[in-house]
Coordinates of C-alpha atoms in Angstrom, one line a residue:
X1 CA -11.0 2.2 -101.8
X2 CA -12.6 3.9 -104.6
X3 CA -13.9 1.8 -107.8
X4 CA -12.2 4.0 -110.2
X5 CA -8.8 3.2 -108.2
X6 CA -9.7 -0.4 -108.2
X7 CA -10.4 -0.6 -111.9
X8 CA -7.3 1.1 -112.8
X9 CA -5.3 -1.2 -110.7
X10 CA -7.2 -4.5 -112.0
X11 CA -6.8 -2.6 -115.9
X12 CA -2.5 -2.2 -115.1
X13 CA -2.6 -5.8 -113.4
X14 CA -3.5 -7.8 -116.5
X15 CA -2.1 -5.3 -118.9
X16 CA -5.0 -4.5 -120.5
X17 CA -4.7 -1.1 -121.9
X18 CA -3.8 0.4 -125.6
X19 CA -0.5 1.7 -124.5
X20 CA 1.1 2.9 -121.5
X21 CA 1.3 5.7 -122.5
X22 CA -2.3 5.9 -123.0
X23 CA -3.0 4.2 -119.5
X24 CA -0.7 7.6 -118.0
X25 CA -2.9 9.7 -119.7
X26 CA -6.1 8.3 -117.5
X27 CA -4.5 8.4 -114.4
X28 CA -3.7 12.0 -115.0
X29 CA -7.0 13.0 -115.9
X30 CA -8.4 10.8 -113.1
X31 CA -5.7 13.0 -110.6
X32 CA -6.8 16.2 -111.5
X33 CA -10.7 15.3 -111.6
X34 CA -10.6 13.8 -108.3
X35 CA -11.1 10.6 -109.2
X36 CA -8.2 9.3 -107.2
X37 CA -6.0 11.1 -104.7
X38 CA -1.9 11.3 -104.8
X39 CA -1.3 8.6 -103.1
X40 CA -3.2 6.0 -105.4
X41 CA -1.8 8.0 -108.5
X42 CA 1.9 7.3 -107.3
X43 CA 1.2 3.9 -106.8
X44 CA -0.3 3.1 -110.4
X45 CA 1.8 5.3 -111.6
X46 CA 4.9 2.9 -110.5
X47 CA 3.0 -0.3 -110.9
X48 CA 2.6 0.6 -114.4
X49 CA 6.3 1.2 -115.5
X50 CA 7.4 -1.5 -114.1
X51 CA 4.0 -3.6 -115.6

């Protein structure tokens, strides 16, 4: 497990971002920069709307 994937999570666990919006916007940059693969970006990805 990558620290950028765990940081994300723990970020979307407490809630602790500007805006969810803002919080989609990472993960997408974090995608396409290979910062986290598909499968860790569909699962923040769904832990955050329902967050």
């Amino acid at each position: 497990m990558n620290l950028t994937y765990r940081a994300c999570k723990s970020q979307i666990e407490r809630q602790s971002y500007v805006s969810k919006e803002d919080m989609q916007q990472k993960l997408d940059i974090f995608l396409v920069g290979d910062r986290i693969n598909q499968n860790q970006y569909e699962e923040l990805t769904t832990q955050l709307k329902v967050a």
